[in-house]
Amino acid sequence: MTQGQGEQRSPAHGGGDDWQRDVLRELGDGASGSGRPAAEPRRGEPTLRLVHPAPPQPGTTAEADAGEGASAPHDASPPAAAPHDAPAGHAPQAPAPCAGTAATPDPGRPAPPPTRPLAPRTNTAPTPDPGRPAPPAAREPRLPAAPAPESSPTLDPRLLLALGSPLHGDSVSRRTGRALRKLTSSVSQDVAEQTRIARELQQPVTTGRVVAVTSIRGGVGKSTVSALLGRTLNHYRHDPVLTLEADTALGTLPVRMGAEAVRWTVADLAPVLHPSMKLTDVTGYLVPVSDGGWLLPASRGQVGPPLDMTAYRKVTLALRRYFAVTVADCETLPGEVARTAMDTAHARVVVAPTTAEGVGATRQVLDWLARLPHSALATTVVALVSNTPDTLLDDKTAAGHLKEAGVTVVTVPYDRHLAGGGPIRTDLLAHATRQAVLRLAAEVMGSAVRVR
């Protein structure tokens, strides 16, 4: 080429305003700086220079990628038109396969070495725009995370030392007399009765059954009856049994069940439960009972807010998928949670003390249950509990007064072991107490299974 041909300008662009021609001139000077002429481009192969930064290559750091992107020129203007005085014999330039702006080589300057177009990469993370917030990262579905509460002891260690040794429910003379009577009496009737009760307790269930235990006031043995029912059902059944506390007013159910410490409560577990959880996931939030079964307390031994009715319904409905029977130790009537539990349970137990005022108030509760939309009295059992060895009210008369409402009444006699408080040991229960609890559990389980 001659000098005059190299100084020709394209009529479409003028002078120093053609920035693309200036860029190519600088590139051509850099290529010929070694004193060797640049290699002639092959025909049909475009000699292009990428304007946009290339995608990051594997193994490069984020700092290097950012530096290359900052130094690369970027302009959104359309590509310049091809010069009109292009030499004859040169094939027209093919369009670039990349998204950059292509420039036509200057006929007056040696062309730079050809650049091979980069193939588009797959699975390359896009460069984040600093001016636009990043979209939220997609997370895999997992169990809801919740902070683990602190574990709290059910009783102060000093009180455990002062508790002393538990008493047997029967005195020594009574146990001796019963042993002598067993030597002379036939045991066939006792075996038949025990078989019938065991068959009632082991009835199969299609869905989880909920048994609600409540009373007209506190201190009558509601938590004690709940603990006895939970342990009895767990002893005779082969599927999991849960004892749930729905009374946050410093209830004694964890102590009676023999739990040394509690952590998760009903209110803590309500937002954690998820349909994808398995039984092994759920039991991680529960307290295992020493002789079998599981416990879910309502508090950690501190005065707190009352249990929400929504939380109770959510927990009981969700746990029915994992446990065949759930014994719920509810608050006293007429509390909101107690009314909801009595209305939604499959079977109900009303604990009544063997006193005139206690039996009269329990009769009023039975009359209220009779006014519910569904037949609640047919699945209600009254536990008539004696908390003192010397009662002024005849238990047969009290049971007859309650049976007039159309319910089944089971009398639980006075027991020295239960009256002493502390953890319940089933091997120390009186014989009459053990038989009464078995009859009560059989009646409750029969009522719960009849509900469809």
Tab-separated table of C-alpha atoms in Angstrom:
chain	number	residue	atom	x	y	z
A	1	MET	CA	0.000	0.000	0.000
A	2	THR	CA	1.077	3.587	-0.570
A	3	GLN	CA	1.038	6.382	1.863
A	4	GLY	CA	-1.775	8.058	0.002
A	5	GLN	CA	-3.951	5.033	0.220
A	6	GLY	CA	-3.392	4.786	3.952
A	7	GLU	CA	-4.524	8.366	4.480
A	8	GLN	CA	-7.844	7.942	2.695
A	9	ARG	CA	-10.867	8.450	4.943
A	10	SER	CA	-14.262	6.901	4.751
A	11	PRO	CA	-16.915	9.340	3.677
A	12	ALA	CA	-19.168	8.032	6.430
A	13	HIS	CA	-16.791	9.104	9.180
A	14	GLY	CA	-14.630	12.104	9.446
A	15	GLY	CA	-11.185	12.757	10.899
A	16	GLY	CA	-10.526	12.024	14.556
A	17	ASP	CA	-14.161	11.327	15.258
A	18	ASP	CA	-13.786	7.792	13.946
A	19	TRP	CA	-12.887	6.195	17.320
A	20	GLN	CA	-12.977	2.684	15.926
A	21	ARG	CA	-10.347	3.540	13.306
A	22	ASP	CA	-8.170	5.045	16.041
A	23	VAL	CA	-8.455	1.891	18.132
A	24	LEU	CA	-7.448	-0.257	15.178
A	25	ARG	CA	-4.541	2.063	14.418
A	26	GLU	CA	-3.248	1.675	17.956
A	27	LEU	CA	-3.639	-2.070	17.750
A	28	GLY	CA	-1.836	-2.132	14.422
A	29	ASP	CA	1.052	-0.060	15.857
A	30	GLY	CA	1.346	-2.444	18.770
A	31	ALA	CA	1.421	-5.434	16.466
A	32	SER	CA	4.146	-3.919	14.201
A	33	GLY	CA	6.221	-2.598	17.056
A	34	SER	CA	8.588	-5.510	16.796
A	35	GLY	CA	9.662	-4.466	13.291
A	36	ARG	CA	7.969	-7.387	11.593
A	37	PRO	CA	5.038	-6.919	9.298
A	38	ALA	CA	1.773	-8.250	10.620
A	39	ALA	CA	0.484	-11.463	9.164
A	40	GLU	CA	-2.027	-11.067	6.396
A	41	PRO	CA	-5.478	-12.230	7.388
A	42	ARG	CA	-6.825	-15.267	5.684
A	43	ARG	CA	-9.650	-14.739	3.316
A	44	GLY	CA	-13.116	-15.210	4.745
A	45	GLU	CA	-11.866	-15.076	8.330
A	46	PRO	CA	-12.822	-11.906	10.195
A	47	THR	CA	-10.217	-10.039	12.152
A	48	LEU	CA	-12.254	-8.924	15.125
A	49	ARG	CA	-11.488	-7.551	18.531
A	50	LEU	CA	-13.942	-8.105	21.356
A	51	VAL	CA	-15.173	-4.909	22.901
A	52	HIS	CA	-17.157	-6.490	25.756
A	53	PRO	CA	-15.171	-8.391	28.376
A	54	ALA	CA	-14.902	-12.123	27.876
A	55	PRO	CA	-16.660	-14.392	30.361
A	56	PRO	CA	-14.555	-15.429	33.348
A	57	GLN	CA	-12.362	-18.442	32.767
A	58	PRO	CA	-12.060	-21.305	35.255
A	59	GLY	CA	-9.438	-20.811	37.899
A	60	THR	CA	-9.418	-17.022	37.771
A	61	THR	CA	-10.100	-15.023	40.891
A	62	ALA	CA	-12.917	-12.556	41.343
A	63	GLU	CA	-10.402	-9.687	41.567
A	64	ALA	CA	-8.843	-10.576	38.188
A	65	ASP	CA	-12.246	-10.809	36.536
A	66	ALA	CA	-13.258	-7.464	37.959
A	67	GLY	CA	-10.020	-5.849	36.756
A	68	GLU	CA	-10.409	-7.141	33.204
A	69	GLY	CA	-14.006	-5.968	33.086
A	70	ALA	CA	-13.030	-2.474	34.209
A	71	SER	CA	-10.244	-2.072	31.616
A	72	ALA	CA	-12.262	-3.295	28.599
A	73	PRO	CA	-13.923	-0.519	26.559
A	74	HIS	CA	-17.686	-0.603	26.412
A	75	ASP	CA	-19.939	1.396	24.176
A	76	ALA	CA	-23.528	0.871	23.135
A	77	SER	CA	-23.222	2.777	19.770
A	78	PRO	CA	-23.994	0.871	16.522
A	79	PRO	CA	-21.114	-0.549	14.460
A	80	ALA	CA	-19.494	1.731	11.869
A	81	ALA	CA	-20.181	1.301	8.160
A	82	ALA	CA	-17.625	-0.429	5.976
A	83	PRO	CA	-15.325	1.936	3.946
A	84	HIS	CA	-16.298	2.472	0.317
A	85	ASP	CA	-12.720	2.105	-1.024
A	86	ALA	CA	-12.170	-1.444	0.135
A	87	PRO	CA	-9.730	-3.229	-2.185
A	88	ALA	CA	-11.234	-5.501	-4.777
A	89	GLY	CA	-10.595	-9.126	-4.134
A	90	HIS	CA	-11.196	-8.963	-0.404
A	91	ALA	CA	-14.208	-10.967	0.675
A	92	PRO	CA	-16.817	-9.187	2.760
A	93	GLN	CA	-16.417	-9.602	6.468
A	94	ALA	CA	-18.710	-12.103	8.149
A	95	PRO	CA	-20.717	-10.933	11.141
A	96	ALA	CA	-19.194	-11.638	14.511
A	97	PRO	CA	-20.740	-14.513	16.461
A	98	CYS	CA	-20.351	-12.681	19.783
A	99	ALA	CA	-22.216	-9.772	21.249
A	100	GLY	CA	-19.427	-7.199	20.843
A	101	THR	CA	-19.135	-4.321	18.327
A	102	ALA	CA	-17.133	-5.321	15.232
A	103	ALA	CA	-14.865	-2.891	13.334
A	104	THR	CA	-13.626	-3.096	9.700
A	105	PRO	CA	-9.818	-3.148	9.303
A	106	ASP	CA	-8.086	-0.012	7.978
A	107	PRO	CA	-6.803	-0.653	4.406
A	108	GLY	CA	-3.828	1.628	5.107
A	109	ARG	CA	-2.549	-0.286	8.128
A	110	PRO	CA	-1.475	-3.876	8.569
A	111	ALA	CA	-4.242	-5.938	10.073
A	112	PRO	CA	-3.727	-7.286	13.617
A	113	PRO	CA	-3.458	-11.024	14.115
A	114	PRO	CA	-6.838	-12.705	13.864
A	115	THR	CA	-8.642	-13.443	17.080
A	116	ARG	CA	-10.570	-16.644	17.308
A	117	PRO	CA	-14.117	-16.088	18.551
A	118	LEU	CA	-14.796	-17.603	21.902
A	119	ALA	CA	-17.445	-20.278	22.110
A	120	PRO	CA	-20.228	-19.495	24.543
A	121	ARG	CA	-19.689	-21.169	27.918
A	122	THR	CA	-22.392	-22.984	29.760
A	123	ASN	CA	-23.053	-23.005	33.500
A	124	THR	CA	-21.231	-19.722	33.943
A	125	ALA	CA	-22.471	-17.587	36.804
A	126	PRO	CA	-23.443	-14.092	35.620
A	127	THR	CA	-21.544	-11.133	36.962
A	128	PRO	CA	-23.684	-9.425	39.645
A	129	ASP	CA	-24.770	-5.883	38.960
A	130	PRO	CA	-23.689	-3.644	41.872
A	131	GLY	CA	-26.583	-1.303	41.228
A	132	ARG	CA	-29.257	-3.985	41.483
A	133	PRO	CA	-29.991	-6.122	44.567
A	134	ALA	CA	-29.150	-9.770	44.138
A	135	PRO	CA	-32.130	-12.129	43.929
A	136	PRO	CA	-32.680	-14.376	46.952
A	137	ALA	CA	-30.853	-17.670	46.706
A	138	ALA	CA	-33.060	-20.681	46.195
A	139	ARG	CA	-32.959	-22.913	49.261
A	140	GLU	CA	-33.831	-26.535	49.434
A	141	PRO	CA	-36.946	-27.337	51.477
A	142	ARG	CA	-35.858	-28.217	54.939
A	143	LEU	CA	-37.268	-28.278	58.438
A	144	PRO	CA	-37.956	-24.874	59.983
A	145	ALA	CA	-35.072	-23.724	62.117
A	146	ALA	CA	-35.812	-22.651	65.671
A	147	PRO	CA	-33.484	-21.721	68.503
A	148	ALA	CA	-33.178	-24.485	71.050
A	149	PRO	CA	-34.407	-23.355	74.486
A	150	GLU	CA	-32.434	-23.955	77.629
A	151	SER	CA	-33.099	-27.122	79.589
A	152	SER	CA	-34.644	-26.646	83.024
A	153	PRO	CA	-34.930	-29.161	85.891
A	154	THR	CA	-38.410	-30.177	86.914
A	155	LEU	CA	-37.559	-29.978	90.629
A	156	ASP	CA	-34.839	-28.244	92.574
A	157	PRO	CA	-32.123	-30.753	93.570
A	158	ARG	CA	-32.535	-29.765	97.215
A	159	LEU	CA	-36.212	-30.703	97.087
A	160	LEU	CA	-35.333	-34.072	95.597
A	161	LEU	CA	-33.046	-34.781	98.544
A	162	ALA	CA	-35.745	-33.733	100.998
A	163	LEU	CA	-38.377	-35.881	99.283
A	164	GLY	CA	-37.208	-39.080	100.913
A	165	SER	CA	-38.097	-42.622	99.943
A	166	PRO	CA	-41.541	-43.169	98.395
A	167	LEU	CA	-44.107	-45.207	100.287
A	168	HIS	CA	-45.895	-48.257	98.986
A	169	GLY	CA	-49.552	-47.728	98.274
A	170	ASP	CA	-50.559	-50.666	100.504
A	171	SER	CA	-49.422	-51.080	104.056
A	172	VAL	CA	-47.472	-54.170	105.086
A	173	SER	CA	-50.470	-55.736	106.820
A	174	ARG	CA	-52.694	-55.237	103.778
A	175	ARG	CA	-50.124	-56.766	101.419
A	176	THR	CA	-49.704	-59.749	103.755
A	177	GLY	CA	-53.461	-60.361	103.984
A	178	ARG	CA	-53.873	-60.167	100.191
A	179	ALA	CA	-51.034	-62.678	99.687
A	180	LEU	CA	-52.736	-65.134	102.051
A	181	ARG	CA	-56.084	-64.774	100.303
A	182	LYS	CA	-54.501	-65.555	96.956
A	183	LEU	CA	-53.348	-68.931	98.299
A	184	THR	CA	-56.886	-70.085	99.069
A	185	SER	CA	-58.881	-68.403	96.300
A	186	SER	CA	-59.177	-69.257	92.629
A	187	VAL	CA	-57.284	-67.027	90.248
A	188	SER	CA	-59.321	-67.929	87.145
A	189	GLN	CA	-61.656	-64.977	87.540
A	190	ASP	CA	-58.755	-62.571	87.962
A	191	VAL	CA	-57.063	-63.942	84.852
A	192	ALA	CA	-60.253	-63.583	82.795
A	193	GLU	CA	-60.718	-60.001	83.943
A	194	GLN	CA	-57.110	-59.091	83.190
A	195	THR	CA	-57.425	-60.620	79.720
A	196	ARG	CA	-60.553	-58.624	78.969
A	197	ILE	CA	-58.930	-55.380	80.086
A	198	ALA	CA	-55.782	-56.055	78.072
A	199	ARG	CA	-57.895	-56.699	74.978
A	200	GLU	CA	-59.681	-53.373	75.441
A	201	LEU	CA	-56.409	-51.498	75.877
A	202	GLN	CA	-54.825	-53.062	72.796
A	203	GLN	CA	-57.611	-52.213	70.355
A	204	PRO	CA	-56.211	-51.093	66.998
A	205	VAL	CA	-56.891	-47.553	65.848
A	206	THR	CA	-57.084	-46.186	62.322
A	207	THR	CA	-55.954	-42.661	63.287
A	208	GLY	CA	-54.424	-41.181	66.401
A	209	ARG	CA	-56.821	-40.891	69.336
A	210	VAL	CA	-56.779	-37.890	71.693
A	211	VAL	CA	-57.943	-38.270	75.309
A	212	ALA	CA	-58.549	-34.999	77.180
A	213	VAL	CA	-58.297	-34.981	80.991
A	214	THR	CA	-59.663	-32.016	82.944
A	215	SER	CA	-61.368	-31.078	86.215
A	216	ILE	CA	-63.438	-28.297	87.699
A	217	ARG	CA	-60.543	-26.980	89.799
A	218	GLY	CA	-56.903	-27.683	90.497
A	219	GLY	CA	-55.415	-29.915	93.149
A	220	VAL	CA	-57.851	-32.809	92.752
A	221	GLY	CA	-55.459	-35.215	90.981
A	222	LYS	CA	-55.898	-34.272	87.306
A	223	SER	CA	-52.184	-34.543	86.433
A	224	THR	CA	-51.891	-37.737	88.495
A	225	VAL	CA	-54.697	-39.386	86.531
A	226	SER	CA	-53.137	-38.207	83.249
A	227	ALA	CA	-49.775	-39.710	84.200
A	228	LEU	CA	-51.399	-42.996	85.231
A	229	LEU	CA	-53.334	-43.218	81.964
A	230	GLY	CA	-50.282	-42.439	79.855
A	231	ARG	CA	-48.133	-45.059	81.551
A	232	THR	CA	-50.842	-47.716	81.523
A	233	LEU	CA	-51.612	-47.282	77.822
A	234	ASN	CA	-47.923	-47.307	76.957
A	235	HIS	CA	-47.423	-50.525	78.948
A	236	TYR	CA	-50.156	-52.452	77.159
A	237	ARG	CA	-49.926	-50.998	73.641
A	238	HIS	CA	-47.229	-51.712	71.074
A	239	ASP	CA	-47.520	-48.372	69.244
A	240	PRO	CA	-46.200	-44.997	70.500
A	241	VAL	CA	-48.128	-43.169	73.230
A	242	LEU	CA	-47.697	-39.474	74.055
A	243	THR	CA	-48.615	-37.668	77.275
A	244	LEU	CA	-49.078	-33.968	76.547
A	245	GLU	CA	-49.397	-31.181	79.086
A	246	ALA	CA	-51.748	-28.362	78.099
A	247	ASP	CA	-51.720	-26.561	81.458
A	248	THR	CA	-49.049	-23.848	81.760
A	249	ALA	CA	-49.977	-22.910	85.330
A	250	LEU	CA	-46.905	-24.700	86.754
A	251	GLY	CA	-48.386	-28.144	86.214
A	252	THR	CA	-46.960	-31.208	87.922
A	253	LEU	CA	-47.202	-33.641	84.999
A	254	PRO	CA	-43.433	-33.705	84.215
A	255	VAL	CA	-42.682	-34.475	87.872
A	256	ARG	CA	-45.306	-37.210	88.055
A	257	MET	CA	-44.000	-38.750	84.821
A	258	GLY	CA	-40.495	-38.922	86.279
A	259	ALA	CA	-38.842	-36.381	83.942
A	260	GLU	CA	-35.657	-34.898	85.388
A	261	ALA	CA	-35.475	-31.919	83.001
A	262	VAL	CA	-37.615	-30.368	80.270
A	263	ARG	CA	-36.672	-28.222	77.287
A	264	TRP	CA	-39.192	-27.948	74.465
A	265	THR	CA	-42.780	-27.015	75.282
A	266	VAL	CA	-46.051	-27.107	73.364
A	267	ALA	CA	-45.703	-23.429	72.422
A	268	ASP	CA	-42.099	-23.992	71.236
A	269	LEU	CA	-43.007	-27.003	69.125
A	270	ALA	CA	-46.020	-25.437	67.384
A	271	PRO	CA	-44.010	-23.346	64.842
A	272	VAL	CA	-41.446	-26.138	64.332
A	273	LEU	CA	-43.774	-28.959	63.260
A	274	HIS	CA	-43.740	-29.646	59.519
A	275	PRO	CA	-45.574	-32.295	57.473
A	276	SER	CA	-42.259	-33.652	56.144
A	277	MET	CA	-41.014	-34.554	59.630
A	278	LYS	CA	-40.631	-38.197	60.588
A	279	LEU	CA	-41.244	-39.835	63.947
A	280	THR	CA	-37.520	-39.744	64.706
A	281	ASP	CA	-37.503	-35.995	64.032
A	282	VAL	CA	-40.480	-35.369	66.322
A	283	THR	CA	-39.167	-37.433	69.227
A	284	GLY	CA	-36.052	-35.271	69.279
A	285	TYR	CA	-38.209	-32.495	70.760
A	286	LEU	CA	-39.909	-34.739	73.353
A	287	VAL	CA	-38.906	-36.090	76.754
A	288	PRO	CA	-38.536	-39.882	76.888
A	289	VAL	CA	-40.211	-41.491	79.888
A	290	SER	CA	-38.181	-44.010	81.885
A	291	ASP	CA	-40.595	-46.926	81.485
A	292	GLY	CA	-41.637	-46.040	77.929
A	293	GLY	CA	-43.640	-43.422	76.137
A	294	TRP	CA	-43.021	-39.747	75.467
A	295	LEU	CA	-43.802	-36.493	77.254
A	296	LEU	CA	-44.369	-32.967	75.939
A	297	PRO	CA	-44.578	-30.386	78.752
A	298	ALA	CA	-46.324	-27.019	78.617
A	299	SER	CA	-43.771	-24.998	80.608
A	300	ARG	CA	-40.220	-25.140	81.938
A	301	GLY	CA	-41.187	-24.649	85.574
A	302	GLN	CA	-41.614	-20.889	85.241
A	303	VAL	CA	-44.647	-18.639	85.200
A	304	GLY	CA	-45.296	-17.728	81.581
A	305	PRO	CA	-48.070	-16.718	79.211
A	306	PRO	CA	-51.063	-19.066	78.924
A	307	LEU	CA	-51.124	-21.629	76.170
A	308	ASP	CA	-52.675	-20.380	72.967
A	309	MET	CA	-55.656	-22.315	71.679
A	310	THR	CA	-54.260	-22.201	68.132
A	311	ALA	CA	-50.958	-23.707	69.257
A	312	TYR	CA	-52.751	-26.511	71.099
A	313	ARG	CA	-54.878	-27.413	68.089
A	314	LYS	CA	-51.907	-27.348	65.734
A	315	VAL	CA	-49.749	-29.555	67.955
A	316	THR	CA	-52.441	-32.131	68.713
A	317	LEU	CA	-53.538	-32.401	65.089
A	318	ALA	CA	-49.957	-32.743	63.845
A	319	LEU	CA	-48.861	-35.297	66.455
A	320	ARG	CA	-51.825	-37.577	65.770
A	321	ARG	CA	-49.912	-38.759	62.690
A	322	TYR	CA	-47.133	-40.212	64.853
A	323	PHE	CA	-48.809	-41.428	68.080
A	324	ALA	CA	-51.660	-43.898	68.410
A	325	VAL	CA	-52.912	-42.322	71.652
A	326	THR	CA	-52.297	-38.828	73.052
A	327	VAL	CA	-53.310	-38.137	76.647
A	328	ALA	CA	-53.730	-34.369	77.068
A	329	ASP	CA	-53.542	-32.997	80.607
A	330	CYS	CA	-55.659	-29.862	80.061
A	331	GLU	CA	-56.207	-26.836	82.221
A	332	THR	CA	-59.186	-26.643	84.538
A	333	LEU	CA	-62.605	-25.698	83.284
A	334	PRO	CA	-63.926	-23.318	82.080
A	335	GLY	CA	-60.604	-22.331	80.459
A	336	GLU	CA	-60.509	-21.745	76.720
A	337	VAL	CA	-57.996	-24.507	75.989
A	338	ALA	CA	-59.899	-26.939	78.230
A	339	ARG	CA	-63.191	-26.204	76.469
A	340	THR	CA	-61.521	-26.669	73.072
A	341	ALA	CA	-59.860	-29.900	74.179
A	342	MET	CA	-63.081	-31.342	75.567
A	343	ASP	CA	-64.929	-30.434	72.374
A	344	THR	CA	-62.345	-31.874	69.943
A	345	ALA	CA	-61.099	-34.979	71.825
A	346	HIS	CA	-62.141	-38.535	71.005
A	347	ALA	CA	-62.598	-39.386	74.697
A	348	ARG	CA	-62.852	-37.278	77.843
A	349	VAL	CA	-61.984	-37.843	81.478
A	350	VAL	CA	-63.359	-35.528	84.157
A	351	VAL	CA	-61.555	-35.890	87.490
A	352	ALA	CA	-63.785	-35.239	90.494
A	353	PRO	CA	-62.801	-35.222	94.180
A	354	THR	CA	-64.822	-37.258	96.632
A	355	THR	CA	-66.338	-34.192	98.290
A	356	ALA	CA	-69.849	-32.772	98.196
A	357	GLU	CA	-68.846	-29.544	96.434
A	358	GLY	CA	-66.536	-31.366	94.021
A	359	VAL	CA	-69.208	-33.844	92.938
A	360	GLY	CA	-71.791	-31.056	92.583
A	361	ALA	CA	-69.499	-28.958	90.336
A	362	THR	CA	-68.625	-32.001	88.244
A	363	ARG	CA	-72.311	-32.659	87.663
A	364	GLN	CA	-72.625	-29.148	86.237
A	365	VAL	CA	-69.749	-29.897	83.834
A	366	LEU	CA	-71.550	-33.036	82.682
A	367	ASP	CA	-74.701	-31.049	82.028
A	368	TRP	CA	-72.632	-28.657	79.876
A	369	LEU	CA	-71.182	-31.563	77.900
A	370	ALA	CA	-74.686	-32.821	77.238
A	371	ARG	CA	-75.489	-29.536	75.444
A	372	LEU	CA	-72.609	-29.844	72.964
A	373	PRO	CA	-73.582	-30.389	69.298
A	374	HIS	CA	-72.213	-33.935	69.205
A	375	SER	CA	-72.733	-36.693	71.727
A	376	ALA	CA	-69.978	-35.895	74.234
A	377	LEU	CA	-71.408	-37.735	77.237
A	378	ALA	CA	-71.203	-41.077	75.438
A	379	THR	CA	-67.411	-40.759	75.344
A	380	THR	CA	-66.917	-39.249	78.815
A	381	VAL	CA	-65.668	-41.120	81.877
A	382	VAL	CA	-65.582	-39.663	85.394
A	383	ALA	CA	-62.663	-40.551	87.676
A	384	LEU	CA	-63.840	-40.179	91.280
A	385	VAL	CA	-60.594	-39.743	93.220
A	386	SER	CA	-60.130	-39.973	96.991
A	387	ASN	CA	-57.263	-37.787	98.212
A	388	THR	CA	-57.632	-38.613	101.898
A	389	PRO	CA	-58.141	-41.914	103.741
A	390	ASP	CA	-61.002	-40.473	105.794
A	391	THR	CA	-63.714	-39.181	103.460
A	392	LEU	CA	-67.001	-37.813	104.735
A	393	LEU	CA	-68.913	-38.476	101.521
A	394	ASP	CA	-69.931	-41.995	100.650
A	395	ASP	CA	-68.275	-42.903	97.358
A	396	LYS	CA	-71.191	-45.083	96.198
A	397	THR	CA	-73.663	-42.248	96.710
A	398	ALA	CA	-71.366	-39.812	94.868
A	399	ALA	CA	-70.920	-42.245	91.961
A	400	GLY	CA	-74.691	-42.758	91.696
A	401	HIS	CA	-75.287	-38.993	91.539
A	402	LEU	CA	-72.835	-38.634	88.646
A	403	LYS	CA	-74.152	-41.665	86.759
A	404	GLU	CA	-77.545	-39.976	86.501
A	405	ALA	CA	-76.021	-37.737	83.788
A	406	GLY	CA	-75.395	-40.818	81.629
A	407	VAL	CA	-71.630	-41.316	82.098
A	408	THR	CA	-69.385	-44.109	83.365
A	409	VAL	CA	-67.822	-43.563	86.802
A	410	VAL	CA	-64.636	-45.273	87.993
A	411	THR	CA	-63.626	-44.832	91.641
A	412	VAL	CA	-59.892	-44.462	92.309
A	413	PRO	CA	-59.254	-45.167	96.023
A	414	TYR	CA	-56.814	-43.433	98.304
A	415	ASP	CA	-53.200	-44.438	97.692
A	416	ARG	CA	-50.325	-43.595	100.014
A	417	HIS	CA	-47.822	-43.599	97.183
A	418	LEU	CA	-49.829	-41.127	95.093
A	419	ALA	CA	-50.593	-38.903	98.077
A	420	GLY	CA	-46.875	-38.484	98.817
A	421	GLY	CA	-46.192	-36.650	95.534
A	422	GLY	CA	-43.079	-36.925	93.404
A	423	PRO	CA	-42.465	-39.341	90.510
A	424	ILE	CA	-44.979	-42.165	90.187
A	425	ARG	CA	-43.631	-45.688	90.403
A	426	THR	CA	-46.150	-48.189	89.101
A	427	ASP	CA	-44.582	-51.018	91.115
A	428	LEU	CA	-45.416	-49.158	94.339
A	429	LEU	CA	-49.082	-48.561	93.554
A	430	ALA	CA	-51.681	-50.206	95.744
A	431	HIS	CA	-53.419	-53.225	94.278
A	432	ALA	CA	-56.840	-51.533	94.344
A	433	THR	CA	-55.382	-48.434	92.659
A	434	ARG	CA	-53.798	-50.505	89.911
A	435	GLN	CA	-57.072	-52.300	89.195
A	436	ALA	CA	-59.003	-49.039	89.149
A	437	VAL	CA	-56.552	-47.430	86.702
A	438	LEU	CA	-56.801	-50.461	84.414
A	439	ARG	CA	-60.602	-50.202	84.351
A	440	LEU	CA	-60.395	-46.462	83.731
A	441	ALA	CA	-57.949	-46.894	80.835
A	442	ALA	CA	-60.079	-49.656	79.308
A	443	GLU	CA	-63.224	-47.514	79.447
A	444	VAL	CA	-61.394	-44.534	77.943
A	445	MET	CA	-59.865	-46.565	75.120
A	446	GLY	CA	-63.189	-48.193	74.319
A	447	SER	CA	-64.869	-44.780	74.100
A	448	ALA	CA	-62.080	-43.333	71.911
A	449	VAL	CA	-62.200	-46.217	69.437
A	450	ARG	CA	-65.974	-45.978	69.005
A	451	VAL	CA	-65.585	-42.444	67.619
A	452	ARG	CA	-65.173	-42.427	63.823
